[in-house]
Coordinates of C-alpha atoms and ligand atoms in Angstrom, one line a residue:
X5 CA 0.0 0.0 0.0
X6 CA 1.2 3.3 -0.9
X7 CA 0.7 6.9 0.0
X8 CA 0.7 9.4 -2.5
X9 CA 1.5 13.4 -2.7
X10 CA 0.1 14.4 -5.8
X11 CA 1.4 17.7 -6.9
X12 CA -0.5 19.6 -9.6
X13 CA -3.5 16.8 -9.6
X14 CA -5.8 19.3 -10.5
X15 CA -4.0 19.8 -14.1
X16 CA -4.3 17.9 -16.9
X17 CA -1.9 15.0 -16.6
X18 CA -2.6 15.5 -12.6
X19 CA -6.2 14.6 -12.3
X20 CA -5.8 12.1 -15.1
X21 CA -3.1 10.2 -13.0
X22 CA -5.0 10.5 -9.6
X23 CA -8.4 8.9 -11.6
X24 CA -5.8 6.0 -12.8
X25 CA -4.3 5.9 -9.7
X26 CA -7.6 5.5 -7.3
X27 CA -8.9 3.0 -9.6
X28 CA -6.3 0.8 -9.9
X29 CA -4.9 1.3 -6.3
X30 CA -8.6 1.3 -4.3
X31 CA -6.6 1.2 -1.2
X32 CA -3.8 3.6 -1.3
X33 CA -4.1 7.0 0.0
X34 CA -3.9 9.9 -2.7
X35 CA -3.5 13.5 -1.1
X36 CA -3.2 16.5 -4.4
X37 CA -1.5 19.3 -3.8
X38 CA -2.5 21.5 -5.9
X39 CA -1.9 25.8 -6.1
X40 CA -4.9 26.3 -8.4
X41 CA -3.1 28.7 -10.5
X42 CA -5.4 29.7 -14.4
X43 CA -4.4 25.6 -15.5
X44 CA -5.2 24.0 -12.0
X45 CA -9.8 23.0 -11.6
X46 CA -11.2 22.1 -9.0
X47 CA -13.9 20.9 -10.7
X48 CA -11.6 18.1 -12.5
X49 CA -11.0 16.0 -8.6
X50 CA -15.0 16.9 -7.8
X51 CA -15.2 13.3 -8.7
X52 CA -12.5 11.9 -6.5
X53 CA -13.4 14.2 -3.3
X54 CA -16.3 11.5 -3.2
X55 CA -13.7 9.0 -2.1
X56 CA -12.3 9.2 1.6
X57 CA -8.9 7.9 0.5
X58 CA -8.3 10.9 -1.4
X59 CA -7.9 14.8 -0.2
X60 CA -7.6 17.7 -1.8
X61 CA -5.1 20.7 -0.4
X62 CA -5.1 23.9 -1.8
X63 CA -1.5 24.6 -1.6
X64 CA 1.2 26.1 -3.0
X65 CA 4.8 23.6 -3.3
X66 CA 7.2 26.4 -2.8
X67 CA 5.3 26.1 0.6
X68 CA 7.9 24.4 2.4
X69 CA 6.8 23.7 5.9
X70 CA 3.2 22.7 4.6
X71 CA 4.8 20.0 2.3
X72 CA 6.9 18.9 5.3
X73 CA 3.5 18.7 7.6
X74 CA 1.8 16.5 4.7
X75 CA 4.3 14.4 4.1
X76 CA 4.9 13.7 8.4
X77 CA 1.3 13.9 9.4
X78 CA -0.3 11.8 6.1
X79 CA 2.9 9.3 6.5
X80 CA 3.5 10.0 2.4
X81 CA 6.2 7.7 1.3
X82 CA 5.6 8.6 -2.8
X83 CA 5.8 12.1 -4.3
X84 CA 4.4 12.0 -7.9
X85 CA 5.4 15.6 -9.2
X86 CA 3.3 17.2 -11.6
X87 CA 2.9 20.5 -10.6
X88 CA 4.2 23.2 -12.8
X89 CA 3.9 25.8 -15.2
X90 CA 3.2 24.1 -18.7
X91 CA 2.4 26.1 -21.6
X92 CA 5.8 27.4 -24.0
X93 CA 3.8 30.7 -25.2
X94 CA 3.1 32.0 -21.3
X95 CA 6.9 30.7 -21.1
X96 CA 8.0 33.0 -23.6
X97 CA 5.8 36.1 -22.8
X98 CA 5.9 35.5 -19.0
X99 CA 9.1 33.6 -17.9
X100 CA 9.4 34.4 -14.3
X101 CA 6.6 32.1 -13.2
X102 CA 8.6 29.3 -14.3
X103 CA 11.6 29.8 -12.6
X104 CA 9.7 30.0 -9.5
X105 CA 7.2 27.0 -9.9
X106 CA 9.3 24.8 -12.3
X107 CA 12.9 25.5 -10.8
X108 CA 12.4 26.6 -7.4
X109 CA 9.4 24.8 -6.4
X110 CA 10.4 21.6 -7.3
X111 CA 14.0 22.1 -5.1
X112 CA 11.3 23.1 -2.0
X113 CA 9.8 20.0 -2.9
X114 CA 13.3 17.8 -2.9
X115 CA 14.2 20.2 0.5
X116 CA 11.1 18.8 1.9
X117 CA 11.4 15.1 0.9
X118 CA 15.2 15.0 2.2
X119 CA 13.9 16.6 5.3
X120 CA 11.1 14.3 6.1
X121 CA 11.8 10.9 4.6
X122 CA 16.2 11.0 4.9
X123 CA 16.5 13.1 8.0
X124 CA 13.6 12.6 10.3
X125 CA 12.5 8.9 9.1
X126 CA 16.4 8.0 8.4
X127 CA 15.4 6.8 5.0
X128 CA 13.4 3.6 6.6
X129 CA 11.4 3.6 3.2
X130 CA 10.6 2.7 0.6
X131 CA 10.1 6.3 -0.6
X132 CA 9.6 7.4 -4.3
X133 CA 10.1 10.9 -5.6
X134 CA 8.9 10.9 -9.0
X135 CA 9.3 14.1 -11.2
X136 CA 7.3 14.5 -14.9
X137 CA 9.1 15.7 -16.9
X138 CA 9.0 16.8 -21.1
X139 CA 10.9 15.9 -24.1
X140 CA 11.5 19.5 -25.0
X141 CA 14.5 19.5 -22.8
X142 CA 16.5 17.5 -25.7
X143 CA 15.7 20.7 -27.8
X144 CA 14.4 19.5 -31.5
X145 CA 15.1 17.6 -34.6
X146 CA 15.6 17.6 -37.9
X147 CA 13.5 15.3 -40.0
X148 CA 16.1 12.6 -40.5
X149 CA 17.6 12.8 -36.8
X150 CA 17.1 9.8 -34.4
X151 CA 14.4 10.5 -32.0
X152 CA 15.3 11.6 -28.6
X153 CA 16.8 8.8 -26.0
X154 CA 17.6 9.2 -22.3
X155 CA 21.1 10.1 -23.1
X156 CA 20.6 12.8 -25.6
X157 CA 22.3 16.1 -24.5
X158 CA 20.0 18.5 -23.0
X159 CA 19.6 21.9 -24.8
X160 CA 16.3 23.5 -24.0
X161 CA 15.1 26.6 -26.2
X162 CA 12.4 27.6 -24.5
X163 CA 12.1 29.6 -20.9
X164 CA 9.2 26.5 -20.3
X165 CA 12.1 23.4 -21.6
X166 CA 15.0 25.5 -19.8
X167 CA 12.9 25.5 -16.5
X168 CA 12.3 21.9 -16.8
X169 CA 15.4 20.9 -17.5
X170 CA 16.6 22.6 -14.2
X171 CA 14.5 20.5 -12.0
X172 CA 15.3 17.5 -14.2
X173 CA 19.2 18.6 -13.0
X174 CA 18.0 19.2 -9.5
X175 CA 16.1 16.0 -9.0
X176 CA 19.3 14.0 -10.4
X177 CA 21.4 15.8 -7.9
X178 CA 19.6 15.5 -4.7
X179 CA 19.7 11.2 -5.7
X180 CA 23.5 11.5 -6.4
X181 CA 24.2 13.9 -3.4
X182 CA 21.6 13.0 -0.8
X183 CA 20.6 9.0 -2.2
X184 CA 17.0 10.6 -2.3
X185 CA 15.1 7.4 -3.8
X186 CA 14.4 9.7 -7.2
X187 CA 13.0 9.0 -10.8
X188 CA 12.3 10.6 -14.2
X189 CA 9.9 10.5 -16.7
X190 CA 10.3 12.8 -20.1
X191 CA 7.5 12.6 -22.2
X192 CA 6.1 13.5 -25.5
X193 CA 2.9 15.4 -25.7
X194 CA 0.1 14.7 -24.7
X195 CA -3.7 14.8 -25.3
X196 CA -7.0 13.9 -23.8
X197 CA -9.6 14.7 -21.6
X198 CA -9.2 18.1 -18.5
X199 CA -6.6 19.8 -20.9
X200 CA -6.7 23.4 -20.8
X201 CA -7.5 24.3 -23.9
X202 CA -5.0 26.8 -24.5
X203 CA -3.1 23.7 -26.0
X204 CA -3.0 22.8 -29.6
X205 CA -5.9 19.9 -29.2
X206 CA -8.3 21.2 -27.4
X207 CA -8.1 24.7 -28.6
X208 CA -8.5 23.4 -32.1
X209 CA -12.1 22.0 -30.9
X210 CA -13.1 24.1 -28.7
X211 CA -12.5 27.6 -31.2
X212 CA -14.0 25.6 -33.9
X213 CA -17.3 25.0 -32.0
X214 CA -17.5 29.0 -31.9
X215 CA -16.4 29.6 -35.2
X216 CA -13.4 31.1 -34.2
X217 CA -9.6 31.1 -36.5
X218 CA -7.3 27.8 -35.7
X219 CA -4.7 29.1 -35.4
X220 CA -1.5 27.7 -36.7
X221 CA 1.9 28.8 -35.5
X222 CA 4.6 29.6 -38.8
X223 CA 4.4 26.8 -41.9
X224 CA 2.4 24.1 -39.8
X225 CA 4.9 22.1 -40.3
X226 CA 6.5 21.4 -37.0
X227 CA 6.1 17.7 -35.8
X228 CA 5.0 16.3 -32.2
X229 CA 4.6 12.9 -31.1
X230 CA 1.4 12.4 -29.7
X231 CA 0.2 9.4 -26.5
X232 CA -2.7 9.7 -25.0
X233 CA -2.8 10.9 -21.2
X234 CA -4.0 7.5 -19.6
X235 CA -0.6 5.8 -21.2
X236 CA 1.2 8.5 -20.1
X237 CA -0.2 8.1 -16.4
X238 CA 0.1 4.2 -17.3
X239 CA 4.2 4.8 -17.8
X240 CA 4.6 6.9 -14.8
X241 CA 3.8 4.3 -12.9
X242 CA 5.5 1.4 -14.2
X243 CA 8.8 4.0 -13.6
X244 CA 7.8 4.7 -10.4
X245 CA 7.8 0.9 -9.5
X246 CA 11.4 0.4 -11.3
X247 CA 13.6 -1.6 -9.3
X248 CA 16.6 1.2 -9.7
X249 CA 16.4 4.5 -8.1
X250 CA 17.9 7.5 -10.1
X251 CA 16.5 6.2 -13.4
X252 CA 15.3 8.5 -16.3
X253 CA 13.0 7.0 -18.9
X254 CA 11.5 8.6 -22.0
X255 CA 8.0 7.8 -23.1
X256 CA 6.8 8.4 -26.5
X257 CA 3.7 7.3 -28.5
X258 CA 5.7 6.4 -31.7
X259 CA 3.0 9.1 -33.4
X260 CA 4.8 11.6 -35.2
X261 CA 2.1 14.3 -37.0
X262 CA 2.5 17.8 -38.4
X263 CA 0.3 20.3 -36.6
X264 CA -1.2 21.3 -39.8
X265 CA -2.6 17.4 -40.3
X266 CA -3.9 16.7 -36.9
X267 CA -5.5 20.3 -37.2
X268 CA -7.1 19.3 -40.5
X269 CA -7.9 15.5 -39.2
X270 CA -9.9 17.2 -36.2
X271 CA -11.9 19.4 -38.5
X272 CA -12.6 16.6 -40.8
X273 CA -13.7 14.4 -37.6
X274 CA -15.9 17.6 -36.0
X275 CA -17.7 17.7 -39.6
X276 CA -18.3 14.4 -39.5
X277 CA -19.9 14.5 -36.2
X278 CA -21.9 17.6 -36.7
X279 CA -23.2 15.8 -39.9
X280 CA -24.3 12.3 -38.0
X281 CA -25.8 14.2 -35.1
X282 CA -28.3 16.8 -36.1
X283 CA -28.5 17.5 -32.1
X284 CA -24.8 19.2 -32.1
X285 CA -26.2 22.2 -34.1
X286 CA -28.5 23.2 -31.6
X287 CA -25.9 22.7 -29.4
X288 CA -23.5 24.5 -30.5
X289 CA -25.1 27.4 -32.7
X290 CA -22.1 29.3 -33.3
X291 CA -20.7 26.8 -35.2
X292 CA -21.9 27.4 -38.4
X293 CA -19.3 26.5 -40.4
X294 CA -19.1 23.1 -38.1
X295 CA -23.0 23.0 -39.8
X296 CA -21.9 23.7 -43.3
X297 CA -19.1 20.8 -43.1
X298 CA -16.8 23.4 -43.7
X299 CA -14.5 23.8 -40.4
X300 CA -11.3 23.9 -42.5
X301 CA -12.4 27.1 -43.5
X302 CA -10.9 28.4 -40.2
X303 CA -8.0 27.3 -40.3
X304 CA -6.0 30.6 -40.3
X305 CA -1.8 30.6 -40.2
X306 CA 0.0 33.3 -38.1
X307 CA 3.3 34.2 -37.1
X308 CA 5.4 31.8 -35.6
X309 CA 6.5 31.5 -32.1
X310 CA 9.7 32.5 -31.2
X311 CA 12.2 29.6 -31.1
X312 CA 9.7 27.3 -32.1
X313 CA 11.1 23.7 -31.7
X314 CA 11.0 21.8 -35.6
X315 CA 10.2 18.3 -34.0
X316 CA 9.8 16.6 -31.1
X317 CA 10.4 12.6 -31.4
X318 CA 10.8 9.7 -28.8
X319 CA 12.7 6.9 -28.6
X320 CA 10.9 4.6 -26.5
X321 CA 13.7 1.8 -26.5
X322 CA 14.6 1.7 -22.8
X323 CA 10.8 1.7 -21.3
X324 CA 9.9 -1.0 -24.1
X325 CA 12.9 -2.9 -22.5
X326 CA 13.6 -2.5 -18.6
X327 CA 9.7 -1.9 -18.0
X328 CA 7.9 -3.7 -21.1
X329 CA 5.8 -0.6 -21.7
X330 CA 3.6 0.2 -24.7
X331 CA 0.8 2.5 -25.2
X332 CA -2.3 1.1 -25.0
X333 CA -4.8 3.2 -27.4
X334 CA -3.7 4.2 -31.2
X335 CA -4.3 7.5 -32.1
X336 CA -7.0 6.8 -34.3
X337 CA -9.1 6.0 -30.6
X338 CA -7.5 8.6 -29.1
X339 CA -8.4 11.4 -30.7
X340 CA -12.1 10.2 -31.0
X341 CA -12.2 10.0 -26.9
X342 CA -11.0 13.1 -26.7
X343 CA -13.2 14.4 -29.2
X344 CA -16.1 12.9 -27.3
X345 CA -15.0 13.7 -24.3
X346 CA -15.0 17.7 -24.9
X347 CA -18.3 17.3 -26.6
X348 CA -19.9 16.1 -23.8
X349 CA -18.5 18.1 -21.0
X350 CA -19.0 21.4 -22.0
X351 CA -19.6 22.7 -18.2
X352 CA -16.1 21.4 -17.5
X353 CA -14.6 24.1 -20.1
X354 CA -17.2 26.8 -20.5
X355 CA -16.4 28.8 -17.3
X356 CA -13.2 29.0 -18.8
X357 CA -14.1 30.7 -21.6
X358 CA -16.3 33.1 -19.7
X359 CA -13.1 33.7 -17.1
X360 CA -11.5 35.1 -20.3
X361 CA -8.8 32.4 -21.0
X362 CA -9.9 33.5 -24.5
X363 CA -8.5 36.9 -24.5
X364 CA -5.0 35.5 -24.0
X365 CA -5.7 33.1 -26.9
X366 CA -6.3 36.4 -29.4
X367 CA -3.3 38.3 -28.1
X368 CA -1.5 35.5 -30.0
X369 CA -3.0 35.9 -33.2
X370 CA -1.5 39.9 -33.6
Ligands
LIG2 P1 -1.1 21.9 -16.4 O1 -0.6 23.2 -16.7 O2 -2.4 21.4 -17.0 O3 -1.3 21.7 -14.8 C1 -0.4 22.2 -13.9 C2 -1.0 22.1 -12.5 O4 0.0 22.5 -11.6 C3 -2.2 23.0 -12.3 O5 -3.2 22.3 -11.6 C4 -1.7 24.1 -11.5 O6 -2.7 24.7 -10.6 C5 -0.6 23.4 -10.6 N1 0.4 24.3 -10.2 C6 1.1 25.2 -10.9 N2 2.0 25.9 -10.1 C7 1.9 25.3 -8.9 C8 2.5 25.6 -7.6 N3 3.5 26.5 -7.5 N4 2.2 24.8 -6.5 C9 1.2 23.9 -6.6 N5 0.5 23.6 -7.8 C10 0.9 24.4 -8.9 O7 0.1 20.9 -16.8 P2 0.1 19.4 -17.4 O8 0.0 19.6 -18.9 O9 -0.9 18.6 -16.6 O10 1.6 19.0 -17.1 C11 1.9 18.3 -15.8 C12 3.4 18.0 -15.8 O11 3.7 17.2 -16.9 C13 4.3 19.3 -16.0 O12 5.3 19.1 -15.1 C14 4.7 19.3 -17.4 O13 6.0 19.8 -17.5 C15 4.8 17.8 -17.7 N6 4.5 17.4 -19.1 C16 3.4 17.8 -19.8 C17 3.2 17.4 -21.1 C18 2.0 17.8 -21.9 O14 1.9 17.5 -23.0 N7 1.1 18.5 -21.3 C19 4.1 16.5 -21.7 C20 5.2 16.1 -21.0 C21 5.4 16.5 -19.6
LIG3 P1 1.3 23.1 -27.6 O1 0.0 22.3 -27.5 O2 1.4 24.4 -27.1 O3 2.4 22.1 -27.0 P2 4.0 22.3 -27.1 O4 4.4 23.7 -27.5 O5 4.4 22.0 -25.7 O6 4.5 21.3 -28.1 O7 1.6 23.1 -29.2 C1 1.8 22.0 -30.0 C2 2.3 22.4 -31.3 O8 1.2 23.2 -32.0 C3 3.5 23.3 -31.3 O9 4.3 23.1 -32.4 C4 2.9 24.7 -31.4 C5 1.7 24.5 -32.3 N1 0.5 25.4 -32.0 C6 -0.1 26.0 -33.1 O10 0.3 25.9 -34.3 N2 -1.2 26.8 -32.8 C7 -1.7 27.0 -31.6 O11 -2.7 27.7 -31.4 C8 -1.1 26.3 -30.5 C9 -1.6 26.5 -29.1 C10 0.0 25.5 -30.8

C-alpha cells in the first residue's frame, strides 16, 4: 500500500493520474497538492473528493513547511510531481513564473522530501520521488535525426524546456548527493480529456465549436509525437515501480504528426460528427461553419512562435525494454475520446471561456 503526494492533480496529466491511480490502487491513500493557478480546476478532482482515501489541499509547493507537515502527518512515502507551469507561449511572454514553480518549487519539494523521509524517518522507506518531466529538454530535430533517447544532451530553447530541464538537473542531484530514492519520466505530448484548452488539441475543438480562426503557429509544419494521457499516467507508474532508483526513462507514442494534419484530421472528424448528429447544431449554434461541413475554413496561419522547436520525437527503446511498456490506445481512438470527451463536457470548459482564457488566446494571433 502506498501513500501518494500528488502535486499539480488538479492539471491535466494530474487529475488524469490521480483517476488512474484510485482506480487501480482502491486502497492507497492519494493527497493532491495543488496551487490552483489559471491551469489547476477544482472541478476536474469533484469526482475523487467523493472517495475518503483521497484529499484535496489547496497549496502552494514552494510552501515548504506545509509539504513537510503533509508528508509527516499523512505518513507519504511517494511524491508524484506534476505541478508546474506548462504552456511554452506564457513561457516566452511570462518567464518568471517558471523559474519559480518549475525550478524553485520543485528544489522546495526535494528540501522537503530529504527533510522528512532521509532526515527525520532516516530513509526507513521505501520512498519514491517521481518528477514528470518533457521531451523538450533535448531541444528539436531535424527530419532525419534519431528521436530523442535518455542520453541525448540537454539543450532546452524555450524559458518553459530550460525551467524543466533545471528541475530535471535538480532532482538528479539530490539522488547523487543526498541518495534521495528519485526517478524521471520525459515525455512527449500529450492529449486527452481536463486539458486546458490553450493547447493545440483542445483549442482546435473548442475555437472551432464557436467559429473562431485555428490558429496555426509559422508553416504548420512542425512535428510532435502524440500518447494519449492514460498511457502517459500508465508509464509513470510502471517508472515509479522500477527496481533502480535514479532512473530517467523517456515515453513516446511512436506518433509523429504535423500540426497542420492533426488540425485538419480534427476538423474533418468535427464535420463528421456535426453531420451524423443533427442534435450538435442546436448545441452548439455558433458553429456554423461546423454546420456547413466546412470547419477547415478556419484554419488561419500566423506568425510563428519564437524559437519554435521543428520536432519533437521519442525513442521509446529503454521503457519498451527495462519496464515492457507500450501504449495502449492508437491515435485513431484517441483522438475520438478526446473528441467525445469535450463534446460532452462542456460545463467542464465553459467557465473557462467566460473567465477570459480567451483573450489570451487572441493576443497570439496579432
Ligand atoms: P497543467 O498546466 O495542465 O497543470 C499544472 C498544474 O499544476 C495545475 O493544476 C496548477 O494549478 C498546478 N500548479 C502550478 N503551479 C503550482 C505551484 N506553484 N504549486 C502547486 N501547484 C501548482 O500541466 P500538465 O499539462 O498537466 O503537465 C503536468 C506536468 O507534466 C508538468 O510538469 C509538465 O511539464 C509535464 N509534461 C506535460 C506534457 C504535456 O503534453 N502537457 C508533456 C510532458 C510532460
Ligand atoms: P502546444 O499544445 O502548445 O504544445 P508544445 O508547445 O508543448 O509542443 O503546441 C503543440 C504544437 O502546436 C506546437 O508546435 C505549437 C503549435 N500550435 C499552433 O500551431 N497553434 C496553436 O494555437 C497552438 C496552441 C500550438
Amino acid at each position: 500500500m502506498r501513500r501518494l503526494l500528488i502535486t499539480g492533480g488538479a492539471g491535466f496529466i494530474g487529475v488524469n493520474f490521480v483517476y488512474y491511480w484510485l482506480k487501480e490502487h482502491p486502497d492507497d491513500r492519494v493527497v493532491v497538492l495543488d496551487a490552483l493557478t489559471y491551469a489547476g480546476n477544482r472541478e476536474s478532482v469533484r469526482e475523487a473528493e467523493r472517495n475518503p482515501h483521497f484529499q484535496f489541499v489547496h497549496g502552494n509547493i514552494l510552501n515548504q513547511p506545509l509539504v513537510e507537515q503533509l508528508l509527516r502527518d499523512e505518513q507519504l512515502d511517494t511524491i508524484v510531481h506534476f505541478a508546474a507551469e506548462s504552456h511554452v507561449d506564457r513561457s516566452i511572454t511570462g518567464p518568471d513564473a517558471f523559474i519559480e514553480t518549475n525550478i524553485v518549487g520543485t528544489h522546495s519539494l526535494l528540501k522537503a522530501a530529504r527533510q522528512i523521509w532521509l532526515e527525520e524517518r532516516k530513509g526507513a522507506g521505501p520512498f519514491r520521488f517521481h518528477h514528470v518531466s518533457t521531451d523538450e529538454v533535448y531541444g528539436t530535430l531535424g527530419r532525419g535525426d534519431a528521436p530523442f533517447c535518455e542520453d541525448t544532451p540537454y539543450a532546452p530553447n524555450s524559458p518553459y524546456a530550460a525551467s524543466k530541464a533545471s528541475s530535471d538537473h535538480l532532482v538528479r542531484a539530490y539522488h547523487e548527493t543526498y541518495g534521495l530514492p528519485v526517478s524521471i519520466s520525459n515525455c512527449s505530448n500529450n492529449y486527452g480529456p481536463f486539458q486546458f484548452p490553450e493547447k493545440l488539441i483542445p483549442l482546435t475543438i473548442i475555437n472551432a465549436l464557436h467559429n473562431k480562426p485555428l490558429p496555426i503557429y509559422g508553416d504548420g509544419k512542425q512535428i510532435r509525437d502524440w500518447l494519449y494521457v492514460r498511457d502517459h499516467c500508465r508509464g509513470i507508474a510502471m517508472v515509479m515501480d522500477a527496481e533502480q532508483t535514479g532512473e530517467c526513462f523517456n515515453i513516446g507514442g511512436i506518433n509523429e504528426w504535423e500540426n497542420i494534419d492533426i488540425v485538419t484530421l480534427i476538423c474533418d472528424l468535427l464535420d463528421e460528427r456535426f453531420a451524423k448528429n443533427p442534435a450538435l447544431a442546436s448545441r452548439f449554434p455558433l458553429a456554423t461553419k461546423l454546420h456547413a461541413g466546412k470547419s477547415r475554413d478556419l484554419i488561419t496561419f500566423i506568425k510563428d512562435r519564437p524559437g519554435h522547436d521543428r520536432r519533437y520525437a521519442i525513442d521509446p527503446t529503454k521503457a519498451q525494454k527495462v519496464l515492457g511498456y507500450e501504449p495502449d490506445e492508437t491515435f485513431a481512438s484517441g483522438i475520438r475520446k478526446t473528441l467525445d470527451w469535450y463534446l460532452d463536457n462542456e460545463p467542464w470548459w465553459r467557465p473557462l471561456l467566460d473567465a477570459g482564457y480567451s483573450e489570451w488566446i487572441a493576443r497570439q494571433y496579432n
